[in-house]
Short mmCIF file of C-alpha atoms in Angstrom, two decimals:
data_model
loop_
_atom_site.label_atom_id
_atom_site.label_comp_id
_atom_site.label_asym_id
_atom_site.label_seq_id
_atom_site.Cartn_x
_atom_site.Cartn_y
_atom_site.Cartn_z
CA UNK A 1 93.93 -51.84 157.77
CA UNK A 2 92.53 -50.75 160.36
CA UNK A 3 92.44 -53.50 162.69
CA UNK A 4 96.02 -54.39 161.95
CA UNK A 5 97.78 -55.12 165.39
CA UNK A 6 99.82 -52.31 166.90
CA UNK A 7 103.74 -52.21 166.04
CA UNK A 8 105.92 -51.37 168.68
CA UNK A 9 109.46 -51.86 166.72
CA UNK A 10 109.73 -48.74 165.03
CA UNK A 11 109.08 -47.06 161.84
CA UNK A 12 110.93 -49.31 159.71
CA UNK A 13 109.12 -52.64 160.48
CA UNK A 14 105.64 -50.50 160.66
CA UNK A 15 106.68 -49.45 156.50
CA UNK A 16 107.79 -52.96 156.03
CA UNK A 17 104.95 -54.67 157.25
CA UNK A 18 102.62 -52.01 155.70
CA UNK A 19 104.48 -52.73 152.11
CA UNK A 20 104.02 -56.61 152.74
CA UNK A 21 100.15 -56.07 153.37
CA UNK A 22 99.50 -53.80 150.81
CA UNK A 23 101.54 -56.25 148.27
CA UNK A 24 99.62 -59.29 149.27
CA UNK A 25 96.05 -60.01 148.54
CA UNK A 26 96.51 -62.95 150.79
CA UNK A 27 97.34 -60.97 153.95
CA UNK A 28 93.91 -60.50 155.11
CA UNK A 29 93.43 -58.63 158.89
CA UNK A 30 92.34 -60.30 161.77
CA UNK A 31 88.67 -60.88 161.55
CA UNK A 32 87.45 -58.39 164.45
CA UNK A 33 85.64 -59.38 167.21
CA UNK A 34 82.57 -56.99 165.98
CA UNK A 35 82.09 -58.98 163.03
CA UNK A 36 82.29 -62.76 164.97
CA UNK A 37 79.53 -61.51 167.39
CA UNK A 38 77.47 -59.59 165.24
CA UNK A 39 77.42 -62.65 162.99
CA UNK A 40 75.33 -64.40 165.10
CA UNK A 41 72.66 -61.68 164.80
CA UNK A 42 72.39 -62.70 161.07
CA UNK A 43 70.29 -65.79 161.93
CA UNK A 44 67.10 -63.67 162.73
CA UNK A 45 67.90 -60.27 161.08
CA UNK A 46 69.53 -61.70 157.65
CA UNK A 47 73.23 -61.86 156.84
CA UNK A 48 74.61 -58.26 157.02
CA UNK A 49 71.53 -57.45 159.11
CA UNK A 50 69.48 -57.34 156.01
CA UNK A 51 66.62 -58.67 156.69
CA UNK A 52 63.67 -60.17 153.74
CA UNK A 53 61.12 -60.91 156.12
CA UNK A 54 59.31 -59.34 159.51
CA UNK A 55 62.03 -59.29 161.62
CA UNK A 56 63.71 -55.57 161.27
CA UNK A 57 67.16 -54.81 159.56
CA UNK A 58 69.87 -53.59 161.59
CA UNK A 59 72.34 -52.59 159.16
CA UNK A 60 73.64 -49.10 158.58
CA UNK A 61 72.43 -47.27 161.54
CA UNK A 62 74.70 -45.07 163.24
CA UNK A 63 76.29 -47.06 166.54
CA UNK A 64 75.04 -44.47 168.80
CA UNK A 65 71.70 -45.18 168.35
CA UNK A 66 72.12 -49.16 168.04
CA UNK A 67 73.78 -48.93 171.36
CA UNK A 68 70.93 -46.88 173.00
CA UNK A 69 68.64 -49.41 171.73
CA UNK A 70 70.54 -52.61 173.07
CA UNK A 71 70.59 -50.79 176.32
CA UNK A 72 67.12 -50.05 176.25
CA UNK A 73 66.35 -53.50 175.75
CA UNK A 74 68.49 -54.81 178.06
CA UNK A 75 67.29 -52.35 180.99
CA UNK A 76 63.58 -53.30 180.25
CA UNK A 77 63.18 -49.61 179.39
CA UNK A 78 61.87 -50.49 175.71
CA UNK A 79 59.24 -53.17 175.34
CA UNK A 80 59.82 -56.04 172.67
CA UNK A 81 59.38 -59.61 172.11
CA UNK A 82 62.75 -61.23 172.35
CA UNK A 83 65.12 -58.67 172.29
CA UNK A 84 64.97 -57.83 176.20
CA UNK A 85 65.91 -61.49 176.71
CA UNK A 86 68.76 -61.36 174.28
CA UNK A 87 70.38 -57.87 175.54
CA UNK A 88 70.74 -58.97 178.56
CA UNK A 89 73.25 -61.34 177.17
CA UNK A 90 75.87 -58.79 176.27
CA UNK A 91 78.41 -56.62 178.17
CA UNK A 92 78.88 -52.94 177.16
CA UNK A 93 81.89 -53.58 175.85
CA UNK A 94 80.28 -56.04 173.35
CA UNK A 95 77.49 -53.91 172.45
CA UNK A 96 79.84 -51.25 171.10
CA UNK A 97 81.70 -53.93 169.12
CA UNK A 98 78.37 -55.11 167.38
CA UNK A 99 77.31 -51.80 167.01
CA UNK A 100 80.14 -50.62 165.75
CA UNK A 101 80.38 -53.52 163.10
CA UNK A 102 76.82 -53.25 161.90
CA UNK A 103 76.70 -49.41 161.73
CA UNK A 104 79.44 -49.67 158.67
CA UNK A 105 77.53 -52.15 156.66
CA UNK A 106 76.37 -50.35 153.65
CA UNK B 1 117.88 -50.04 162.33
CA UNK B 2 116.78 -52.94 164.43
CA UNK B 3 116.47 -56.75 163.01
CA UNK B 4 113.02 -57.79 162.29
CA UNK B 5 112.86 -61.35 163.31
CA UNK B 6 111.09 -64.21 161.50
CA UNK B 7 108.96 -64.73 164.85
CA UNK B 8 107.98 -61.22 165.04
CA UNK B 9 106.60 -60.68 161.35
CA UNK B 10 104.70 -63.77 161.84
CA UNK B 11 103.15 -62.23 165.05
CA UNK B 12 102.36 -59.06 163.24
CA UNK B 13 100.95 -60.78 159.95
CA UNK B 14 99.98 -63.49 161.33
CA UNK B 15 99.68 -64.98 157.52
CA UNK B 16 101.83 -67.15 156.15
CA UNK B 17 100.65 -65.87 152.69
CA UNK B 18 102.65 -62.41 152.52
CA UNK B 19 106.02 -63.76 153.51
CA UNK B 20 106.73 -65.37 150.13
CA UNK B 21 107.50 -62.08 148.75
CA UNK B 22 110.28 -62.15 151.59
CA UNK B 23 111.47 -65.05 150.38
CA UNK B 24 110.30 -66.94 153.54
CA UNK B 25 107.58 -69.19 151.66
CA UNK B 26 107.18 -72.07 154.02
CA UNK B 27 108.15 -70.82 157.16
CA UNK B 28 104.60 -70.70 157.81
CA UNK B 29 103.57 -72.59 161.21
CA UNK B 30 100.81 -74.35 159.79
CA UNK B 31 102.45 -74.39 156.23
CA UNK B 32 98.83 -74.60 154.57
CA UNK B 33 98.56 -70.95 153.72
CA UNK B 34 101.86 -70.28 152.44
CA UNK B 35 102.97 -70.06 149.03
CA UNK B 36 100.50 -69.99 146.17
CA UNK B 37 98.24 -72.70 147.12
CA UNK B 38 94.90 -71.36 149.14
CA UNK B 39 93.99 -73.85 152.01
CA UNK B 40 91.09 -76.42 151.48
CA UNK B 41 88.49 -76.70 153.54
CA UNK B 42 86.13 -79.63 152.74
CA UNK B 43 82.61 -79.08 154.47
CA UNK B 44 80.33 -82.30 154.33
CA UNK B 45 76.72 -82.14 154.91
CA UNK B 46 74.40 -79.28 153.71
CA UNK B 47 71.95 -78.50 156.43
CA UNK B 48 71.85 -75.44 158.59
CA UNK B 49 75.22 -76.11 160.03
CA UNK B 50 76.92 -77.44 156.76
CA UNK B 51 75.92 -74.99 154.36
CA UNK B 52 76.50 -72.00 157.07
CA UNK B 53 79.55 -73.07 157.50
CA UNK B 54 80.60 -73.08 153.87
CA UNK B 55 79.18 -69.54 153.38
CA UNK B 56 80.80 -68.12 156.40
CA UNK B 57 84.09 -69.17 155.55
CA UNK B 58 84.18 -67.98 152.22
CA UNK B 59 83.02 -64.33 153.87
CA UNK B 60 85.56 -64.76 156.46
CA UNK B 61 88.07 -65.56 153.87
CA UNK B 62 87.51 -65.22 150.42
CA UNK B 63 91.09 -66.87 149.48
CA UNK B 64 90.09 -70.37 150.96
CA UNK B 65 88.85 -72.82 148.59
CA UNK B 66 85.52 -74.34 150.37
CA UNK B 67 83.94 -77.40 149.00
CA UNK B 68 80.54 -78.41 150.41
CA UNK B 69 79.64 -82.12 150.12
CA UNK B 70 75.78 -82.85 150.31
CA UNK B 71 74.12 -85.84 148.61
CA UNK B 72 70.82 -84.11 147.76
CA UNK B 73 70.39 -81.25 145.19
CA UNK B 74 67.36 -80.00 147.52
CA UNK B 75 67.39 -79.50 150.99
CA UNK B 76 63.74 -79.64 153.10
CA UNK B 77 64.09 -77.81 156.47
CA UNK B 78 62.75 -79.55 159.69
CA UNK B 79 61.90 -75.84 161.13
CA UNK B 80 58.53 -75.12 159.17
CA UNK B 81 57.71 -78.66 158.64
CA UNK B 82 55.18 -78.86 161.25
CA UNK B 83 53.63 -75.77 159.64
CA UNK B 84 53.08 -77.75 156.29
CA UNK B 85 51.49 -80.49 158.63
CA UNK B 86 49.37 -78.03 160.13
CA UNK B 87 48.14 -76.80 156.18
CA UNK B 88 49.99 -73.15 156.87
CA UNK B 89 52.53 -73.99 154.63
CA UNK B 90 53.70 -75.76 151.34
CA UNK B 91 56.71 -78.30 151.10
CA UNK B 92 57.99 -75.75 148.04
CA UNK B 93 58.21 -73.46 151.23
CA UNK B 94 60.44 -75.10 153.18
CA UNK B 95 62.88 -76.67 150.15
CA UNK B 96 66.13 -74.69 149.23
CA UNK B 97 68.77 -75.37 146.94
CA UNK B 98 72.67 -74.70 147.09
CA UNK B 99 73.09 -72.69 143.60
CA UNK B 100 73.44 -69.20 145.52
CA UNK B 101 76.40 -70.84 148.00
CA UNK B 102 78.26 -71.32 144.64
CA UNK B 103 77.26 -68.17 142.59
CA UNK B 104 77.15 -65.57 145.21
CA UNK B 105 79.97 -66.99 147.65
CA UNK B 106 82.21 -69.41 145.35
CA UNK B 107 81.60 -72.54 147.48
CA UNK B 108 82.39 -75.53 145.28
CA UNK B 109 79.04 -77.47 145.91
CA UNK B 110 79.51 -81.74 145.03
CA UNK B 111 76.24 -83.37 145.27
CA UNK B 112 77.77 -86.99 146.33
CA UNK B 113 77.41 -89.28 148.94
CA UNK B 114 80.94 -89.70 151.62
CA UNK B 115 81.97 -93.17 151.91
CA UNK B 116 85.01 -92.95 154.45
CA UNK B 117 87.13 -89.74 155.74
CA UNK B 118 90.64 -90.82 155.88
CA UNK B 119 92.19 -88.82 158.87
CA UNK B 120 95.64 -89.48 158.58
CA UNK B 121 95.84 -88.42 154.66
CA UNK B 122 93.31 -85.57 155.24
CA UNK B 123 91.06 -86.86 152.67
CA UNK B 124 87.39 -87.55 152.04
CA UNK B 125 86.54 -90.37 149.54
CA UNK B 126 83.22 -90.35 147.45
CA UNK B 127 80.63 -92.64 146.58
CA UNK B 128 81.54 -91.57 143.07
CA UNK B 129 85.36 -92.40 143.18
CA UNK B 130 86.55 -88.85 143.71
CA UNK B 131 88.62 -88.19 146.80
CA UNK B 132 88.81 -84.69 148.07
CA UNK B 133 91.94 -83.63 150.40
CA UNK B 134 91.60 -81.00 153.04
CA UNK B 135 93.17 -78.72 155.21
CA UNK B 136 90.45 -78.90 157.90
CA UNK B 137 87.42 -81.02 157.72
CA UNK B 138 83.92 -79.56 158.77
CA UNK B 139 81.45 -82.53 159.40
CA UNK B 140 77.82 -81.78 160.14
CA UNK B 141 75.83 -84.77 160.14
CA UNK B 142 72.55 -84.07 161.37
CA UNK B 143 71.47 -87.18 163.01
CA UNK B 144 70.63 -91.01 162.87
CA UNK B 145 68.11 -92.93 164.56
CA UNK B 146 68.50 -95.36 167.21
CA UNK B 147 66.40 -98.00 165.76
CA UNK B 148 67.26 -100.37 168.40
CA UNK B 149 65.04 -98.92 171.00
CA UNK B 150 61.82 -99.28 170.15
CA UNK B 151 61.00 -102.95 169.27
CA UNK B 152 59.33 -103.55 165.90
CA UNK B 153 60.02 -99.97 164.45
CA UNK B 154 62.94 -99.84 161.91
CA UNK B 155 63.92 -97.79 158.52
CA UNK B 156 61.60 -99.98 156.82
CA UNK B 157 58.52 -99.73 159.01
CA UNK B 158 59.21 -96.00 159.10
CA UNK B 159 57.97 -96.04 155.34
CA UNK B 160 54.19 -96.71 156.60
CA UNK B 161 54.44 -95.13 160.04
CA UNK B 162 56.37 -91.79 159.75
CA UNK B 163 58.67 -89.97 162.07
CA UNK B 164 58.91 -87.21 160.12
CA UNK B 165 62.06 -86.34 162.02
CA UNK B 166 63.98 -85.59 159.07
CA UNK B 167 61.84 -83.19 156.95
CA UNK B 168 61.06 -84.35 153.11
CA UNK B 169 59.10 -87.55 151.84
CA UNK B 170 58.59 -88.20 155.62
CA UNK B 171 56.73 -85.18 156.30
CA UNK B 172 54.98 -85.86 153.37
CA UNK B 173 53.95 -89.06 154.25
CA UNK B 174 52.43 -87.69 157.77
CA UNK B 175 50.37 -85.14 155.92
CA UNK B 176 48.93 -87.48 153.73
CA UNK B 177 48.02 -89.75 156.64
CA UNK B 178 46.28 -87.02 158.52
CA UNK B 179 44.66 -86.15 155.41
CA UNK B 180 42.94 -89.14 154.85
CA UNK B 181 42.22 -90.04 158.50
CA UNK B 182 38.68 -89.57 159.51
CA UNK B 183 37.01 -87.26 161.71
CA UNK B 184 36.93 -88.67 165.18
CA UNK B 185 40.26 -90.33 164.71
CA UNK B 186 43.31 -90.70 167.17
CA UNK B 187 46.92 -88.99 166.03
CA UNK B 188 49.21 -90.82 168.59
CA UNK B 189 52.91 -89.29 169.02
CA UNK B 190 55.73 -91.30 170.70
CA UNK B 191 58.27 -88.67 171.96
CA UNK B 192 62.19 -89.68 173.01
CA UNK B 193 63.91 -88.48 176.12
CA UNK B 194 66.89 -86.19 175.84
CA UNK B 195 68.88 -84.98 174.00
CA UNK B 196 67.16 -84.98 170.46
CA UNK B 197 66.85 -82.74 167.82
CA UNK B 198 64.59 -79.51 168.34
CA UNK B 199 63.19 -80.04 172.04
CA UNK B 200 59.96 -77.79 171.21
CA UNK B 201 59.42 -79.63 168.08
CA UNK B 202 57.13 -82.57 169.00
CA UNK B 203 54.91 -79.81 170.53
CA UNK B 204 54.75 -77.36 168.00
CA UNK B 205 53.80 -80.54 165.82
CA UNK B 206 50.96 -81.89 168.33
CA UNK B 207 49.96 -77.89 168.07
CA UNK B 208 49.87 -77.78 164.12
CA UNK B 209 48.10 -81.05 164.19
CA UNK B 210 45.23 -79.70 166.45
CA UNK B 211 44.87 -76.75 164.30
CA UNK B 212 44.26 -78.66 161.31
CA UNK B 213 41.92 -81.02 163.25
CA UNK B 214 40.10 -78.28 164.57
CA UNK B 215 39.50 -77.02 161.53
CA UNK B 216 38.63 -79.95 159.70
CA UNK B 217 38.26 -83.10 161.89
CA UNK B 218 36.92 -81.54 165.22
CA UNK B 219 35.93 -84.61 166.93
CA UNK B 220 39.87 -86.04 166.42
CA UNK B 221 41.77 -86.33 169.47
CA UNK B 222 45.81 -86.51 169.68
CA UNK B 223 47.58 -88.86 172.38
CA UNK B 224 51.36 -87.67 173.16
CA UNK B 225 53.35 -90.20 174.89
CA UNK B 226 56.32 -89.07 175.90
CA UNK B 227 59.42 -90.57 177.51
CA UNK B 228 60.09 -87.36 179.58
CA UNK B 229 58.26 -85.96 182.65
CA UNK B 230 58.76 -82.48 181.32
CA UNK B 231 59.58 -80.51 178.37
CA UNK B 232 60.70 -77.25 176.51
CA UNK B 233 58.32 -74.04 177.05
CA UNK B 234 55.68 -76.50 178.65
CA UNK B 235 53.69 -73.98 180.53
CA UNK B 236 53.46 -71.77 177.31
CA UNK B 237 52.22 -74.92 175.24
CA UNK B 238 49.85 -75.90 177.76
CA UNK B 239 48.20 -72.34 178.30
CA UNK B 240 48.11 -72.22 174.29
CA UNK B 241 46.51 -75.71 174.09
CA UNK B 242 43.78 -75.00 176.78
CA UNK B 243 43.14 -71.55 174.99
CA UNK B 244 42.97 -72.54 171.22
CA UNK B 245 42.47 -76.93 171.54
CA UNK B 246 40.73 -77.71 174.87
CA UNK B 247 40.05 -81.32 175.30
CA UNK B 248 42.08 -81.90 172.36
CA UNK B 249 45.47 -83.16 172.96
CA UNK B 250 46.57 -85.29 175.65
CA UNK B 251 50.22 -85.56 177.22
CA UNK B 252 51.39 -88.75 178.79
CA UNK B 253 54.93 -88.49 180.79
CA UNK B 254 57.42 -91.06 180.87
CA UNK B 255 56.10 -91.90 184.44
CA UNK B 256 52.95 -92.61 183.53
CA UNK B 257 53.29 -94.61 181.25
CA UNK B 258 54.41 -92.53 177.93
CA UNK B 259 57.47 -94.45 177.20
CA UNK B 260 57.17 -96.34 174.05
CA UNK B 261 58.52 -99.74 173.96
CA UNK B 262 57.19 -101.43 171.11
CA UNK B 263 55.08 -100.96 167.97
CA UNK B 264 52.80 -103.49 166.25
CA UNK B 265 52.78 -101.64 162.39
CA UNK B 266 49.99 -104.19 161.49
CA UNK B 267 47.48 -102.94 163.78
CA UNK B 268 48.59 -99.64 164.67
CA UNK B 269 49.29 -100.21 168.41
CA UNK B 270 51.87 -99.01 170.54
CA UNK B 271 52.88 -100.70 173.88
CA UNK B 272 54.51 -99.05 177.04
CA UNK B 273 55.03 -100.52 180.77
CA UNK B 274 56.12 -103.83 179.60
CA UNK B 275 52.94 -104.20 177.48
CA UNK B 276 50.55 -103.34 180.30
CA UNK B 277 49.39 -100.36 178.48
CA UNK B 278 48.22 -100.76 174.56
CA UNK B 279 47.27 -97.79 172.73
CA UNK B 280 45.62 -97.83 169.05
CA UNK B 281 45.56 -95.22 166.58
CA UNK B 282 44.65 -94.15 163.08
CA UNK B 283 47.76 -92.35 162.55
CA UNK B 284 50.94 -93.10 164.48
CA UNK B 285 54.40 -90.43 164.49
CA UNK B 286 56.96 -92.21 166.19
CA UNK B 287 60.14 -89.93 167.07
CA UNK B 288 62.86 -92.52 167.71
CA UNK B 289 65.73 -92.02 170.39
CA UNK B 290 68.35 -90.29 168.51
CA UNK B 291 72.30 -90.49 167.96
CA UNK B 292 74.95 -88.23 166.08
CA UNK B 293 74.57 -88.85 162.20
CA UNK B 294 75.67 -91.75 160.48
CA UNK B 295 79.01 -90.26 158.80
CA UNK B 296 80.06 -89.01 162.48
CA UNK B 297 80.05 -93.01 163.73
CA UNK B 298 81.66 -94.47 160.23
CA UNK B 299 84.46 -91.83 160.92
CA UNK B 300 84.68 -92.54 164.57
CA UNK B 301 83.70 -89.51 165.30
CA UNK B 302 81.54 -90.55 167.98
CA UNK B 303 81.66 -91.15 172.10
CA UNK B 304 79.94 -94.27 173.69
CA UNK B 305 77.28 -91.89 174.06
CA UNK B 306 76.59 -91.79 170.74
CA UNK B 307 77.47 -88.20 170.12
CA UNK B 308 80.59 -86.32 169.05
CA UNK B 309 83.00 -84.72 171.68
CA UNK B 310 84.42 -81.39 170.80
CA UNK B 311 86.70 -78.51 171.80
CA UNK B 312 83.47 -76.36 172.42
CA UNK B 313 85.80 -73.34 171.67
CA UNK B 314 86.29 -74.48 168.06
CA UNK B 315 84.28 -77.45 167.45
CA UNK B 316 87.80 -79.50 166.29
CA UNK B 317 86.88 -83.21 167.62
CA UNK B 318 88.79 -84.45 170.44
CA UNK B 319 89.36 -87.86 168.81
CA UNK B 320 90.11 -86.75 165.40
CA UNK B 321 92.58 -83.37 165.29
CA UNK B 322 91.83 -81.55 161.77
CA UNK B 323 87.92 -82.49 161.84
CA UNK B 324 85.50 -80.07 162.95
CA UNK B 325 81.77 -81.78 163.93
CA UNK B 326 79.28 -78.97 164.53
CA UNK B 327 74.86 -79.04 164.58
CA UNK B 328 72.95 -82.10 165.97
CA UNK B 329 75.70 -84.44 166.34
CA UNK B 330 78.21 -82.47 168.29
CA UNK B 331 78.10 -82.06 171.90
CA UNK B 332 78.06 -78.55 172.75
CA UNK B 333 77.35 -78.15 176.34
CA UNK B 334 73.92 -76.03 177.17
CA UNK B 335 72.98 -75.64 173.67
CA UNK B 336 69.95 -77.45 172.05
CA UNK B 337 70.24 -79.67 169.07
CA UNK B 338 68.27 -77.35 166.61
CA UNK B 339 68.87 -75.35 163.10
CA UNK B 340 69.89 -71.95 165.09
CA UNK B 341 72.24 -73.49 166.98
CA UNK B 342 73.93 -74.96 164.21
CA UNK B 343 73.80 -71.79 162.09
CA UNK B 344 75.70 -70.20 165.22
CA UNK B 345 78.16 -73.36 165.61
CA UNK B 346 78.92 -72.64 161.83
CA UNK B 347 80.00 -69.35 162.19
CA UNK B 348 82.09 -69.48 165.52
CA UNK B 349 83.71 -72.73 163.68
CA UNK B 350 84.52 -70.95 160.31
CA UNK B 351 86.15 -67.61 162.08
CA UNK B 352 87.80 -70.27 164.57
CA UNK B 353 89.09 -71.88 161.21
CA UNK B 354 90.48 -68.97 159.66
CA UNK B 355 92.19 -67.82 162.47
CA UNK B 356 93.66 -71.41 163.01
CA UNK B 357 94.97 -71.56 159.46
CA UNK B 358 96.99 -68.12 160.00
CA UNK B 359 97.90 -68.89 163.19
CA UNK B 360 96.16 -65.87 164.65
CA UNK B 361 94.24 -66.44 168.50
CA UNK B 362 90.53 -67.67 168.16
CA UNK B 363 88.19 -65.30 169.14
CA UNK B 364 85.98 -66.48 172.29
CA UNK B 365 82.78 -67.54 170.73
CA UNK B 366 79.42 -66.17 171.31
CA UNK B 367 76.26 -68.21 170.56
CA UNK B 368 72.70 -67.52 170.31
CA UNK B 369 69.67 -69.69 169.93
CA UNK B 370 66.10 -68.83 169.55
CA UNK B 371 63.36 -71.33 168.96
CA UNK B 372 60.12 -70.21 167.83
CA UNK B 373 56.93 -72.32 167.88
CA UNK B 374 53.59 -71.79 166.60
CA UNK B 375 50.77 -72.82 168.63
CA UNK B 376 48.20 -71.55 166.14
CA UNK B 377 48.59 -69.40 163.02
CA UNK B 378 48.73 -66.50 165.16
CA UNK B 379 49.98 -67.64 168.62
CA UNK B 380 53.63 -67.97 168.64
CA UNK B 381 55.98 -68.38 171.69
CA UNK B 382 59.97 -68.55 171.90
CA UNK B 383 62.73 -69.56 174.10
CA UNK B 384 65.98 -67.88 173.97
CA UNK B 385 69.54 -68.07 174.59
CA UNK B 386 72.99 -66.33 174.62
CA UNK B 387 76.05 -68.63 175.06
CA UNK B 388 79.66 -68.31 176.05
CA UNK B 389 82.41 -70.76 176.55
CA UNK B 390 82.52 -71.09 180.34
CA UNK B 391 85.91 -71.51 182.21
CA UNK B 392 85.45 -75.02 182.25
CA UNK B 393 85.48 -75.24 178.36
CA UNK B 394 81.95 -76.40 178.21
CA UNK B 395 79.16 -73.71 176.22
CA UNK B 396 77.09 -72.23 178.66
CA UNK B 397 74.08 -69.94 178.93
CA UNK B 398 74.66 -66.30 179.89
CA UNK B 399 72.98 -66.05 183.38
CA UNK B 400 69.96 -63.72 183.19
CA UNK B 401 69.53 -63.70 179.75
CA UNK B 402 67.34 -65.83 177.70
CA UNK B 403 64.62 -67.80 178.75
CA UNK B 404 60.76 -68.19 177.22
CA UNK B 405 57.95 -65.64 176.69
CA UNK B 406 56.13 -64.20 179.60
CA UNK B 407 52.96 -65.60 180.49
CA UNK B 408 50.95 -62.82 181.04
CA UNK B 409 50.70 -60.92 177.87
CA UNK B 410 47.83 -60.07 175.49
CA UNK B 411 47.43 -62.00 172.54
CA UNK B 412 48.61 -59.20 170.68
CA UNK B 413 52.27 -60.35 171.94
CA UNK B 414 51.66 -64.03 171.01
CA UNK B 415 50.36 -62.67 167.28
CA UNK B 416 53.53 -60.72 167.02
CA UNK B 417 55.86 -63.75 167.94
CA UNK B 418 54.10 -65.38 165.28
CA UNK B 419 54.86 -62.92 162.82
CA UNK B 420 58.49 -62.84 164.11
CA UNK B 421 58.56 -67.08 163.89
CA UNK B 422 57.90 -66.49 160.26
CA UNK B 423 60.26 -63.66 159.88
CA UNK B 424 62.98 -65.91 161.43
CA UNK B 425 62.33 -68.92 159.15
CA UNK B 426 62.89 -66.22 156.37
CA UNK B 427 66.00 -64.88 157.84
CA UNK B 428 67.62 -68.24 159.01
CA UNK B 429 66.97 -69.67 155.55
CA UNK B 430 68.69 -66.85 153.75
CA UNK B 431 71.24 -66.33 156.02
CA UNK B 432 71.95 -70.24 155.71
CA UNK B 433 71.43 -71.16 152.09
CA UNK B 434 71.55 -67.37 150.22
#
């Protein structure tokens, strides 16, 4: 439950909450910003970044590599057809969120 | 030990479901996630918007009970339908079923027609007699035609003179008429003003018809009568036409008599400029002006302009709370009416609904649209954009991002975009239907 919001009211609360979360399958964590933003990549790159066609897959790649690639597209340091135009739509922080999510997909 | 307030637990947990084990069932603010019953989401319309939304609702929260209502057992996509007209693909290549949404994601698929939506009872009534209750409803009804706008052209005339702006039998009709046309014939396309489904679509269609004619009936012509004076990717299309189909395609803007006002089906003649201009053709393709899909009209989700106003963060109707309208029917700021936009809106809406049901903050949406068009089999072009919610509540393109393919590039670039156009189709149909 790594994306559970931070707790401020002491260990006891945390313990109770942890117990609740563990006990209930209904209590799912908030959808992460990375998951929401990365989902927009999937229209072209396939669900979970697993492409079935000519467009490259983008899952399971180390986050550092994804971040460097996106920034290179954004700064026009790496040639592409459409990715230069897409990459310019994202801040450094957003690229990190997306890259972290994609890198963890098995 | 500090007392844990109920408010605090709600805030931390953000979900009602876990509370039942503490004896607090029923206290969740929305009341729909509490206890044992999973929240019920009904999605109506199985195009790019509806199919994607149903799938991503289950991906974002597998506990939801998601029902997709779609009248047809298979869906023929508009994207790719111009490629069929050009002879690059078959109808089977652009037709998709719903089996995977059920078997892989647990979406319940009901093939029926919605006859009424009862927002007060939160219920959808089906033609088969069944009614489905919902906690939240998503409708993705596509487009309907404004038949009243072009005299002499209506749904029955369209069975002889196709619009082919909803793919399927209409695509096949236009395909057959193009194949039956003699060499030296004229194909006439009538094109509506904004907004309409797939802004670059008519121009890709002209390109694909030209590809077929150049190969098989090289003495033929294409006449495009356009209500508008400009169109999507105009410079790129015109450069591509000059390179691949010199002299074959003529485009007439609205200010020069391009707005078709009347169709005479018997003589295959169209009239413009109050009857001053007449054009007779061998094959007519009339794409009428459009409005939100019929279901949106029946359900009272449209405004005076014929489209559906929504909160552009959650796509919840501003007319009927609890109903989300996505895809072509919705008013989505700067986003074009496209399958890609619908796919993007579907995901943001799914995430918003999951958050709203759990009383969590809705993550600020991020959208993408990429329109690939084929001018020839090895000549692809794109227009792309990244969108965010503006401070004024409207979806706007991120400044400095997006735009059209560059103009001065080697042929290799066009070939690569053509291959990616095919890759885009493979991916977006997988992402939406499988």
